[in-house]
Amino acid sequence: MKIAYLTSLYPAVSHTFVLREVLSLRARGHQVGTFSIRKPAAHDIKGHDAQQEAAHTRWLVPGNPTSYAKAFAWLVKQGGAGAVLAIAQAGTDVSPRERVMWSIYFAEAVQLAHWLASEGFEHLHCHFGNTGSNTGMLAAALAGIPFSITCHGSELNEPEKFRLAQKTQHAAFMVCVSKFGKARLMQFTPPALWPKLHVVRCGVEKIDPSPMPAHEGPGRILCVARFSAEKAHLVLLSALLELKQAGQAFHCTLVGDGPLRAAIEARIAELALSSHVTLTGSLAPDAVAEQYEACDIVLLASFSEGVPVVLMEAMAHGRPVVATRVGGVAELVQHESTGFVVAPGDALELAAALSTLLSDRERAAAMGRAGAESVWHEFSVPRSAERLETLFVSAHSAASQK
């Protein structure tokens, strides 16, 4: 099949799992073209595979005026824009601002649809059910091909804003990365649409887990997460303060970047944690892998998650994890077996879990080994690609029979 992948920013360091999925589908014999709503900046593209992918990825913003003009000329010749505009402007409570925004999504969709139709793509798949999939839904309708969406987590918290019920109605199928996410989607979609909903995990590649690093001195904690509100770095820092005040020896490395970097740096200084915390900025996948190898524990303090790929990668490397009981985390992390799952927003409980693992390296190592064994059974890239392939082929077959 010839499949188009669309996400808001691709290839991006924070979306490495999408690139893995694309590469795995290509390995299974499918042609996969990649499209991005926005042009990625240089710091969004890290690693050899991402750099190669960027060279073949097309973006909609900023757009090429000549290309957009050709696309609209194609649309006029083809016809059918009225029905798609009706989809864009559906709903009696759409605000004037939303109507303007959906007009922009429509314009983007015309350009994308022209590419899809002229190059013979048979299916459009959108990662994330956010505004990028607004453009995707309209583009698929204009191009006359089926589309689908993978919902990860945050968009499920705002179903009306992202029109997820409407998207489910028009989609060939909808994918969630967790059973929790699927249940959330079921909550606000009619039961008649539930057969369209599926669980397909994000996956990790097979690696040989390494033993826990042999070192003396402070235990090494690692957090790989975008510096944004939902990742709860300020709660994490409060937990580290608890460890420091209890006399626990540790050092924490924060990998990532984002809008809250200045606030995080200020809070580190305020809590006098500068000697205990290192910020690396965003890193390429190979460099992140080196961080997993060097650490003793991987931590996420998030307020909201789907099923975090960071935790999958940590477990694949044989590291115990500490994470919050949000989204589908409990579907990945087995409490007290492969790590600890604690209440979100509770710095004391977070600190207690970290202290337990820092104080008992033998137990931490056993949890790491158990995690490496469990993650490959359910959260592997080949398994996920195989499940998606089945859905793509089924959708194509159904569309061909209409």
PDB file of C-alpha atoms in Angstrom, residues 46-337:
ATOM      1  CA  LYS A  46      18.333  15.014  15.662  1.00  0.00           C
ATOM      2  CA  GLY A  47      19.991  11.788  14.603  1.00  0.00           C
ATOM      3  CA  HIS A  48      20.889  10.293  11.220  1.00  0.00           C
ATOM      4  CA  ASP A  49      17.511   8.644  10.542  1.00  0.00           C
ATOM      5  CA  ALA A  50      15.619  11.858  11.311  1.00  0.00           C
ATOM      6  CA  GLN A  51      17.909  13.894   9.071  1.00  0.00           C
ATOM      7  CA  GLN A  52      17.343  11.479   6.207  1.00  0.00           C
ATOM      8  CA  GLU A  53      13.588  11.545   6.779  1.00  0.00           C
ATOM      9  CA  ALA A  54      13.509  15.336   6.863  1.00  0.00           C
ATOM     10  CA  ALA A  55      14.929  15.462   3.356  1.00  0.00           C
ATOM     11  CA  HIS A  56      11.841  13.652   2.033  1.00  0.00           C
ATOM     12  CA  THR A  57       9.166  15.169   4.285  1.00  0.00           C
ATOM     13  CA  ARG A  58       6.904  17.925   2.965  1.00  0.00           C
ATOM     14  CA  TRP A  59       5.310  20.587   5.143  1.00  0.00           C
ATOM     15  CA  LEU A  60       2.292  22.846   4.791  1.00  0.00           C
ATOM     16  CA  VAL A  61       3.442  25.847   6.851  1.00  0.00           C
ATOM     17  CA  PRO A  62       5.108  27.959   5.606  1.00  0.00           C
ATOM     18  CA  GLY A  63       3.508  27.162   2.281  1.00  0.00           C
ATOM     19  CA  ASN A  64       4.705  27.697  -1.261  1.00  0.00           C
ATOM     20  CA  PRO A  65       2.266  30.149  -2.934  1.00  0.00           C
ATOM     21  CA  THR A  66       2.735  28.606  -6.370  1.00  0.00           C
ATOM     22  CA  SER A  67       2.128  25.110  -5.053  1.00  0.00           C
ATOM     23  CA  TYR A  68      -0.986  26.234  -3.150  1.00  0.00           C
ATOM     24  CA  ALA A  69      -2.308  27.960  -6.297  1.00  0.00           C
ATOM     25  CA  LYS A  70      -1.884  24.766  -8.321  1.00  0.00           C
ATOM     26  CA  ALA A  71      -3.668  22.841  -5.586  1.00  0.00           C
ATOM     27  CA  PHE A  72      -6.673  25.177  -5.612  1.00  0.00           C
ATOM     28  CA  ALA A  73      -6.790  25.017  -9.418  1.00  0.00           C
ATOM     29  CA  TRP A  74      -6.881  21.230  -9.110  1.00  0.00           C
ATOM     30  CA  LEU A  75      -9.708  21.501  -6.589  1.00  0.00           C
ATOM     31  CA  VAL A  76     -11.784  23.751  -8.849  1.00  0.00           C
ATOM     32  CA  LYS A  77     -11.372  21.295 -11.709  1.00  0.00           C
ATOM     33  CA  GLN A  78     -12.191  18.313  -9.507  1.00  0.00           C
ATOM     34  CA  GLY A  79     -15.166  19.848  -7.635  1.00  0.00           C
ATOM     35  CA  GLY A  80     -16.638  18.586  -4.385  1.00  0.00           C
ATOM     36  CA  ALA A  81     -15.244  21.306  -2.154  1.00  0.00           C
ATOM     37  CA  GLY A  82     -18.665  22.258  -0.840  1.00  0.00           C
ATOM     38  CA  ALA A  83     -19.253  18.972   0.969  1.00  0.00           C
ATOM     39  CA  VAL A  84     -15.845  19.170   2.636  1.00  0.00           C
ATOM     40  CA  LEU A  85     -16.379  22.789   3.641  1.00  0.00           C
ATOM     41  CA  ALA A  86     -19.579  21.622   5.319  1.00  0.00           C
ATOM     42  CA  ILE A  87     -17.528  19.165   7.374  1.00  0.00           C
ATOM     43  CA  ALA A  88     -15.138  21.966   8.331  1.00  0.00           C
ATOM     44  CA  GLN A  89     -17.915  24.322   9.425  1.00  0.00           C
ATOM     45  CA  ALA A  90     -20.141  21.667  11.025  1.00  0.00           C
ATOM     46  CA  GLY A  91     -21.928  22.590  14.245  1.00  0.00           C
ATOM     47  CA  THR A  92     -24.242  25.403  15.213  1.00  0.00           C
ATOM     48  CA  ASP A  93     -22.043  26.577  18.078  1.00  0.00           C
ATOM     49  CA  VAL A  94     -18.874  27.183  16.069  1.00  0.00           C
ATOM     50  CA  SER A  95     -17.427  30.563  17.058  1.00  0.00           C
ATOM     51  CA  PRO A  96     -16.282  33.129  14.481  1.00  0.00           C
ATOM     52  CA  ARG A  97     -12.668  32.425  15.452  1.00  0.00           C
ATOM     53  CA  GLU A  98     -13.147  28.684  14.954  1.00  0.00           C
ATOM     54  CA  ARG A  99     -14.671  29.322  11.541  1.00  0.00           C
ATOM     55  CA  VAL A 100     -11.583  31.307  10.587  1.00  0.00           C
ATOM     56  CA  MET A 101      -9.269  28.581  11.914  1.00  0.00           C
ATOM     57  CA  TRP A 102     -11.167  25.843  10.072  1.00  0.00           C
ATOM     58  CA  SER A 103     -10.919  27.911   6.896  1.00  0.00           C
ATOM     59  CA  ILE A 104      -7.141  27.822   7.379  1.00  0.00           C
ATOM     60  CA  TYR A 105      -7.239  24.057   7.969  1.00  0.00           C
ATOM     61  CA  PHE A 106      -9.251  23.764   4.759  1.00  0.00           C
ATOM     62  CA  ALA A 107      -6.628  25.697   2.801  1.00  0.00           C
ATOM     63  CA  GLU A 108      -3.889  23.443   4.184  1.00  0.00           C
ATOM     64  CA  ALA A 109      -6.021  20.424   3.356  1.00  0.00           C
ATOM     65  CA  VAL A 110      -6.338  21.465  -0.288  1.00  0.00           C
ATOM     66  CA  GLN A 111      -2.563  21.484  -0.655  1.00  0.00           C
ATOM     67  CA  LEU A 112      -2.172  18.139   1.126  1.00  0.00           C
ATOM     68  CA  ALA A 113      -5.037  16.558  -0.833  1.00  0.00           C
ATOM     69  CA  HIS A 114      -3.453  17.626  -4.126  1.00  0.00           C
ATOM     70  CA  TRP A 115      -0.232  15.849  -3.168  1.00  0.00           C
ATOM     71  CA  LEU A 116      -2.108  12.758  -1.991  1.00  0.00           C
ATOM     72  CA  ALA A 117      -4.325  12.463  -5.067  1.00  0.00           C
ATOM     73  CA  SER A 118      -1.691  13.270  -7.673  1.00  0.00           C
ATOM     74  CA  GLU A 119       0.767  10.756  -6.203  1.00  0.00           C
ATOM     75  CA  GLY A 120      -1.664   7.903  -5.683  1.00  0.00           C
ATOM     76  CA  PHE A 121      -1.704   7.633  -1.902  1.00  0.00           C
ATOM     77  CA  GLU A 122      -4.313   5.134  -0.711  1.00  0.00           C
ATOM     78  CA  HIS A 123      -4.607   6.045   2.979  1.00  0.00           C
ATOM     79  CA  LEU A 124      -3.806   8.991   5.258  1.00  0.00           C
ATOM     80  CA  HIS A 125      -2.821   8.312   8.868  1.00  0.00           C
ATOM     81  CA  CYS A 126      -2.511  11.168  11.390  1.00  0.00           C
ATOM     82  CA  HIS A 127      -0.520  10.899  14.589  1.00  0.00           C
ATOM     83  CA  PHE A 128      -2.257  12.843  17.375  1.00  0.00           C
ATOM     84  CA  GLY A 129      -5.915  13.836  17.263  1.00  0.00           C
ATOM     85  CA  ASN A 130      -5.103  17.518  17.693  1.00  0.00           C
ATOM     86  CA  THR A 131      -5.319  20.344  15.164  1.00  0.00           C
ATOM     87  CA  GLY A 132      -3.042  18.552  12.711  1.00  0.00           C
ATOM     88  CA  SER A 133      -5.719  15.918  12.251  1.00  0.00           C
ATOM     89  CA  ASN A 134      -8.229  18.699  11.463  1.00  0.00           C
ATOM     90  CA  THR A 135      -6.259  19.277   8.286  1.00  0.00           C
ATOM     91  CA  GLY A 136      -5.879  15.532   7.795  1.00  0.00           C
ATOM     92  CA  MET A 137      -9.618  14.782   8.008  1.00  0.00           C
ATOM     93  CA  LEU A 138     -10.416  17.425   5.393  1.00  0.00           C
ATOM     94  CA  ALA A 139      -7.536  16.436   3.104  1.00  0.00           C
ATOM     95  CA  ALA A 140      -8.594  12.792   3.053  1.00  0.00           C
ATOM     96  CA  ALA A 141     -12.150  13.800   2.148  1.00  0.00           C
ATOM     97  CA  LEU A 142     -10.903  16.018  -0.701  1.00  0.00           C
ATOM     98  CA  ALA A 143      -8.572  13.310  -1.990  1.00  0.00           C
ATOM     99  CA  GLY A 144     -11.249  10.626  -1.689  1.00  0.00           C
ATOM    100  CA  ILE A 145      -9.192   8.240   0.427  1.00  0.00           C
ATOM    101  CA  PRO A 146      -9.757   6.763   3.912  1.00  0.00           C
ATOM    102  CA  PHE A 147      -8.000   8.267   6.902  1.00  0.00           C
ATOM    103  CA  SER A 148      -7.266   7.290  10.485  1.00  0.00           C
ATOM    104  CA  ILE A 149      -5.821   8.805  13.646  1.00  0.00           C
ATOM    105  CA  THR A 150      -3.625   7.625  16.487  1.00  0.00           C
ATOM    106  CA  CYS A 151      -4.704   9.389  19.703  1.00  0.00           C
ATOM    107  CA  HIS A 152      -1.993   9.552  22.341  1.00  0.00           C
ATOM    108  CA  GLY A 153      -3.394  11.196  25.444  1.00  0.00           C
ATOM    109  CA  SER A 154      -3.586  14.973  25.758  1.00  0.00           C
ATOM    110  CA  GLU A 155      -6.122  15.378  22.954  1.00  0.00           C
ATOM    111  CA  LEU A 156      -8.459  12.998  24.791  1.00  0.00           C
ATOM    112  CA  ASN A 157      -8.700  15.559  27.596  1.00  0.00           C
ATOM    113  CA  GLU A 158     -10.325  18.065  25.205  1.00  0.00           C
ATOM    114  CA  PRO A 159     -12.587  15.978  22.953  1.00  0.00           C
ATOM    115  CA  GLU A 160     -14.921  18.811  21.988  1.00  0.00           C
ATOM    116  CA  LYS A 161     -12.104  21.207  21.135  1.00  0.00           C
ATOM    117  CA  PHE A 162     -10.577  18.639  18.775  1.00  0.00           C
ATOM    118  CA  ARG A 163     -13.928  17.315  17.493  1.00  0.00           C
ATOM    119  CA  LEU A 164     -12.959  13.734  18.200  1.00  0.00           C
ATOM    120  CA  ALA A 165     -16.510  12.401  17.854  1.00  0.00           C
ATOM    121  CA  GLN A 166     -16.775  13.996  14.400  1.00  0.00           C
ATOM    122  CA  LYS A 167     -13.375  12.617  13.402  1.00  0.00           C
ATOM    123  CA  THR A 168     -14.369   9.144  14.554  1.00  0.00           C
ATOM    124  CA  GLN A 169     -17.503   9.381  12.422  1.00  0.00           C
ATOM    125  CA  HIS A 170     -15.501  10.219   9.279  1.00  0.00           C
ATOM    126  CA  ALA A 171     -12.454   8.018   9.975  1.00  0.00           C
ATOM    127  CA  ALA A 172     -11.974   4.488   8.733  1.00  0.00           C
ATOM    128  CA  PHE A 173     -10.667   3.677  12.193  1.00  0.00           C
ATOM    129  CA  MET A 174      -9.246   5.325  15.310  1.00  0.00           C
ATOM    130  CA  VAL A 175      -6.265   4.056  17.255  1.00  0.00           C
ATOM    131  CA  CYS A 176      -5.442   4.684  20.911  1.00  0.00           C
ATOM    132  CA  VAL A 177      -2.094   3.797  22.441  1.00  0.00           C
ATOM    133  CA  SER A 178      -3.716   2.528  25.650  1.00  0.00           C
ATOM    134  CA  LYS A 179      -6.864   0.791  26.835  1.00  0.00           C
ATOM    135  CA  PHE A 180      -7.401   3.828  29.036  1.00  0.00           C
ATOM    136  CA  GLY A 181      -7.375   6.059  25.967  1.00  0.00           C
ATOM    137  CA  LYS A 182      -9.794   3.822  24.117  1.00  0.00           C
ATOM    138  CA  ALA A 183     -12.198   3.976  27.066  1.00  0.00           C
ATOM    139  CA  ARG A 184     -11.968   7.784  27.063  1.00  0.00           C
ATOM    140  CA  LEU A 185     -12.784   7.818  23.349  1.00  0.00           C
ATOM    141  CA  MET A 186     -15.715   5.468  23.924  1.00  0.00           C
ATOM    142  CA  GLN A 187     -17.036   7.880  26.550  1.00  0.00           C
ATOM    143  CA  PHE A 188     -17.769  10.647  24.075  1.00  0.00           C
ATOM    144  CA  THR A 189     -18.519   8.709  20.863  1.00  0.00           C
ATOM    145  CA  PRO A 190     -21.797   6.937  20.027  1.00  0.00           C
ATOM    146  CA  PRO A 191     -21.761   3.168  20.699  1.00  0.00           C
ATOM    147  CA  ALA A 192     -22.398   2.549  17.001  1.00  0.00           C
ATOM    148  CA  LEU A 193     -18.880   3.900  16.323  1.00  0.00           C
ATOM    149  CA  TRP A 194     -17.084   1.781  18.929  1.00  0.00           C
ATOM    150  CA  PRO A 195     -16.113  -0.957  16.428  1.00  0.00           C
ATOM    151  CA  LYS A 196     -13.884   1.669  14.797  1.00  0.00           C
ATOM    152  CA  LEU A 197     -11.787   2.016  17.977  1.00  0.00           C
ATOM    153  CA  HIS A 198      -8.603  -0.027  18.405  1.00  0.00           C
ATOM    154  CA  VAL A 199      -5.613  -0.218  20.723  1.00  0.00           C
ATOM    155  CA  VAL A 200      -2.209  -0.216  19.037  1.00  0.00           C
ATOM    156  CA  ARG A 201       0.755   0.441  21.277  1.00  0.00           C
ATOM    157  CA  CYS A 202       3.629   2.692  20.394  1.00  0.00           C
ATOM    158  CA  GLY A 203       6.645   0.459  20.224  1.00  0.00           C
ATOM    159  CA  VAL A 204      10.332   0.198  20.953  1.00  0.00           C
ATOM    160  CA  GLU A 205      13.059  -1.544  19.046  1.00  0.00           C
ATOM    161  CA  LYS A 206      14.670  -4.718  20.307  1.00  0.00           C
ATOM    162  CA  ILE A 207      17.872  -4.072  22.214  1.00  0.00           C
ATOM    163  CA  ASP A 208      19.994  -6.102  24.586  1.00  0.00           C
ATOM    164  CA  PRO A 209      19.339  -4.631  28.042  1.00  0.00           C
ATOM    165  CA  SER A 210      22.491  -3.610  29.828  1.00  0.00           C
ATOM    166  CA  PRO A 211      23.268  -4.402  33.454  1.00  0.00           C
ATOM    167  CA  MET A 212      22.929  -1.625  35.981  1.00  0.00           C
ATOM    168  CA  PRO A 213      26.009   0.621  35.829  1.00  0.00           C
ATOM    169  CA  ALA A 214      28.699  -0.172  38.366  1.00  0.00           C
ATOM    170  CA  HIS A 215      29.635   3.054  40.101  1.00  0.00           C
ATOM    171  CA  GLU A 216      30.230   4.513  43.490  1.00  0.00           C
ATOM    172  CA  GLY A 217      28.665   7.703  44.688  1.00  0.00           C
ATOM    173  CA  PRO A 218      25.233   9.261  44.197  1.00  0.00           C
ATOM    174  CA  GLY A 219      22.451   7.299  42.563  1.00  0.00           C
ATOM    175  CA  ARG A 220      21.691   8.543  39.064  1.00  0.00           C
ATOM    176  CA  ILE A 221      18.138   9.569  38.229  1.00  0.00           C
ATOM    177  CA  LEU A 222      17.092  10.377  34.663  1.00  0.00           C
ATOM    178  CA  CYS A 223      14.041  12.232  33.348  1.00  0.00           C
ATOM    179  CA  VAL A 224      13.500  12.544  29.586  1.00  0.00           C
ATOM    180  CA  ALA A 225      10.557  14.851  28.954  1.00  0.00           C
ATOM    181  CA  ARG A 226       9.580  18.065  27.231  1.00  0.00           C
ATOM    182  CA  PHE A 227       9.698  21.080  29.551  1.00  0.00           C
ATOM    183  CA  SER A 228       5.957  21.686  29.530  1.00  0.00           C
ATOM    184  CA  ALA A 229       3.273  21.847  32.211  1.00  0.00           C
ATOM    185  CA  GLU A 230       1.885  18.327  31.804  1.00  0.00           C
ATOM    186  CA  LYS A 231       5.292  16.774  32.557  1.00  0.00           C
ATOM    187  CA  ALA A 232       5.225  18.226  36.106  1.00  0.00           C
ATOM    188  CA  HIS A 233       8.922  19.038  36.444  1.00  0.00           C
ATOM    189  CA  LEU A 234       8.181  21.332  39.385  1.00  0.00           C
ATOM    190  CA  VAL A 235       6.690  18.386  41.310  1.00  0.00           C
ATOM    191  CA  LEU A 236       9.768  16.354  40.373  1.00  0.00           C
ATOM    192  CA  LEU A 237      12.014  19.069  41.806  1.00  0.00           C
ATOM    193  CA  SER A 238      10.023  19.102  45.048  1.00  0.00           C
ATOM    194  CA  ALA A 239      10.580  15.350  45.318  1.00  0.00           C
ATOM    195  CA  LEU A 240      14.308  15.845  44.778  1.00  0.00           C
ATOM    196  CA  LEU A 241      14.322  18.417  47.559  1.00  0.00           C
ATOM    197  CA  GLU A 242      12.771  15.799  49.860  1.00  0.00           C
ATOM    198  CA  LEU A 243      15.595  13.390  48.948  1.00  0.00           C
ATOM    199  CA  LYS A 244      18.208  16.047  49.610  1.00  0.00           C
ATOM    200  CA  GLN A 245      16.746  16.962  52.985  1.00  0.00           C
ATOM    201  CA  ALA A 246      16.623  13.275  53.945  1.00  0.00           C
ATOM    202  CA  GLY A 247      20.345  12.962  53.218  1.00  0.00           C
ATOM    203  CA  GLN A 248      19.920  10.731  50.162  1.00  0.00           C
ATOM    204  CA  ALA A 249      22.850  10.866  47.732  1.00  0.00           C
ATOM    205  CA  PHE A 250      21.659  11.374  44.150  1.00  0.00           C
ATOM    206  CA  HIS A 251      22.118  13.278  40.923  1.00  0.00           C
ATOM    207  CA  CYS A 252      19.294  13.897  38.461  1.00  0.00           C
ATOM    208  CA  THR A 253      19.695  14.576  34.736  1.00  0.00           C
ATOM    209  CA  LEU A 254      16.850  16.325  32.919  1.00  0.00           C
ATOM    210  CA  VAL A 255      16.873  15.720  29.161  1.00  0.00           C
ATOM    211  CA  GLY A 256      14.602  17.951  27.113  1.00  0.00           C
ATOM    212  CA  ASP A 257      13.629  21.515  26.403  1.00  0.00           C
ATOM    213  CA  GLY A 258      10.492  23.581  26.080  1.00  0.00           C
ATOM    214  CA  PRO A 259       8.537  26.634  27.226  1.00  0.00           C
ATOM    215  CA  LEU A 260       9.055  26.049  30.963  1.00  0.00           C
ATOM    216  CA  ARG A 261      12.838  25.845  30.840  1.00  0.00           C
ATOM    217  CA  ALA A 262      13.358  29.239  32.487  1.00  0.00           C
ATOM    218  CA  ALA A 263      10.869  28.416  35.254  1.00  0.00           C
ATOM    219  CA  ILE A 264      12.544  25.066  35.883  1.00  0.00           C
ATOM    220  CA  GLU A 265      15.989  26.654  36.042  1.00  0.00           C
ATOM    221  CA  ALA A 266      14.687  29.288  38.463  1.00  0.00           C
ATOM    222  CA  ARG A 267      13.117  26.637  40.682  1.00  0.00           C
ATOM    223  CA  ILE A 268      16.342  24.608  40.743  1.00  0.00           C
ATOM    224  CA  ALA A 269      18.197  27.699  41.947  1.00  0.00           C
ATOM    225  CA  GLU A 270      15.490  28.545  44.484  1.00  0.00           C
ATOM    226  CA  LEU A 271      15.640  25.054  46.018  1.00  0.00           C
ATOM    227  CA  ALA A 272      19.471  25.058  46.000  1.00  0.00           C
ATOM    228  CA  LEU A 273      19.518  21.937  43.827  1.00  0.00           C
ATOM    229  CA  SER A 274      22.020  23.160  41.248  1.00  0.00           C
ATOM    230  CA  SER A 275      24.697  20.689  42.377  1.00  0.00           C
ATOM    231  CA  HIS A 276      22.169  17.845  42.208  1.00  0.00           C
ATOM    232  CA  VAL A 277      20.548  18.529  38.815  1.00  0.00           C
ATOM    233  CA  THR A 278      21.930  18.756  35.264  1.00  0.00           C
ATOM    234  CA  LEU A 279      19.968  20.020  32.248  1.00  0.00           C
ATOM    235  CA  THR A 280      21.211  18.694  28.912  1.00  0.00           C
ATOM    236  CA  GLY A 281      18.694  20.210  26.515  1.00  0.00           C
ATOM    237  CA  SER A 282      17.217  18.040  23.765  1.00  0.00           C
ATOM    238  CA  LEU A 283      19.386  15.141  22.625  1.00  0.00           C
ATOM    239  CA  ALA A 284      19.526  12.890  19.582  1.00  0.00           C
ATOM    240  CA  PRO A 285      18.205   9.326  20.068  1.00  0.00           C
ATOM    241  CA  ASP A 286      21.714   7.832  20.321  1.00  0.00           C
ATOM    242  CA  ALA A 287      22.639  10.316  23.041  1.00  0.00           C
ATOM    243  CA  VAL A 288      19.404   9.593  24.933  1.00  0.00           C
ATOM    244  CA  ALA A 289      20.258   5.884  24.779  1.00  0.00           C
ATOM    245  CA  GLU A 290      23.604   6.668  26.391  1.00  0.00           C
ATOM    246  CA  GLN A 291      21.749   8.447  29.192  1.00  0.00           C
ATOM    247  CA  TYR A 292      19.614   5.346  29.802  1.00  0.00           C
ATOM    248  CA  GLU A 293      22.756   3.224  29.979  1.00  0.00           C
ATOM    249  CA  ALA A 294      24.371   5.551  32.524  1.00  0.00           C
ATOM    250  CA  CYS A 295      21.438   5.940  34.918  1.00  0.00           C
ATOM    251  CA  ASP A 296      20.018   3.853  37.758  1.00  0.00           C
ATOM    252  CA  ILE A 297      16.369   4.991  37.623  1.00  0.00           C
ATOM    253  CA  VAL A 298      14.159   6.660  35.026  1.00  0.00           C
ATOM    254  CA  LEU A 299      11.505   9.026  36.343  1.00  0.00           C
ATOM    255  CA  LEU A 300       8.377  10.709  34.968  1.00  0.00           C
ATOM    256  CA  ALA A 301       6.244  12.873  37.262  1.00  0.00           C
ATOM    257  CA  SER A 302       3.584  13.706  34.668  1.00  0.00           C
ATOM    258  CA  PHE A 303       0.074  15.017  35.251  1.00  0.00           C
ATOM    259  CA  SER A 304      -1.063  13.536  31.919  1.00  0.00           C
ATOM    260  CA  GLU A 305       0.247  10.802  29.636  1.00  0.00           C
ATOM    261  CA  GLY A 306      -0.798   8.231  27.083  1.00  0.00           C
ATOM    262  CA  VAL A 307       1.692   5.395  27.380  1.00  0.00           C
ATOM    263  CA  PRO A 308       5.073   7.146  27.595  1.00  0.00           C
ATOM    264  CA  VAL A 309       7.618   5.946  25.057  1.00  0.00           C
ATOM    265  CA  VAL A 310      10.327   7.175  27.440  1.00  0.00           C
ATOM    266  CA  LEU A 311       9.300   4.532  29.967  1.00  0.00           C
ATOM    267  CA  MET A 312       9.228   1.837  27.282  1.00  0.00           C
ATOM    268  CA  GLU A 313      12.754   2.773  26.235  1.00  0.00           C
ATOM    269  CA  ALA A 314      13.964   2.837  29.825  1.00  0.00           C
ATOM    270  CA  MET A 315      12.521  -0.618  30.482  1.00  0.00           C
ATOM    271  CA  ALA A 316      13.992  -1.947  27.228  1.00  0.00           C
ATOM    272  CA  HIS A 317      17.381  -0.794  28.523  1.00  0.00           C
ATOM    273  CA  GLY A 318      16.816  -2.700  31.748  1.00  0.00           C
ATOM    274  CA  ARG A 319      16.158   0.267  34.011  1.00  0.00           C
ATOM    275  CA  PRO A 320      13.509   0.417  36.758  1.00  0.00           C
ATOM    276  CA  VAL A 321      11.053   3.273  36.398  1.00  0.00           C
ATOM    277  CA  VAL A 322       9.080   5.540  38.689  1.00  0.00           C
ATOM    278  CA  ALA A 323       6.026   7.159  37.124  1.00  0.00           C
ATOM    279  CA  THR A 324       2.649   8.607  38.005  1.00  0.00           C
ATOM    280  CA  ARG A 325      -0.671   6.769  37.863  1.00  0.00           C
ATOM    281  CA  VAL A 326      -2.048   8.631  34.834  1.00  0.00           C
ATOM    282  CA  GLY A 327      -3.348   7.594  31.417  1.00  0.00           C
ATOM    283  CA  GLY A 328      -2.102   4.187  30.373  1.00  0.00           C
ATOM    284  CA  VAL A 329       1.028   4.141  32.546  1.00  0.00           C
ATOM    285  CA  ALA A 330      -0.301   1.285  34.693  1.00  0.00           C
ATOM    286  CA  GLU A 331      -0.747  -0.787  31.511  1.00  0.00           C
ATOM    287  CA  LEU A 332       3.017  -0.576  31.000  1.00  0.00           C
ATOM    288  CA  VAL A 333       4.568  -0.399  34.475  1.00  0.00           C
ATOM    289  CA  GLN A 334       3.780  -3.226  36.882  1.00  0.00           C
ATOM    290  CA  HIS A 335       3.827  -1.662  40.335  1.00  0.00           C
ATOM    291  CA  GLU A 336       6.574  -3.100  42.559  1.00  0.00           C
ATOM    292  CA  SER A 337       7.605  -5.493  39.784  1.00  0.00           C
TER     293      SER A 337
END
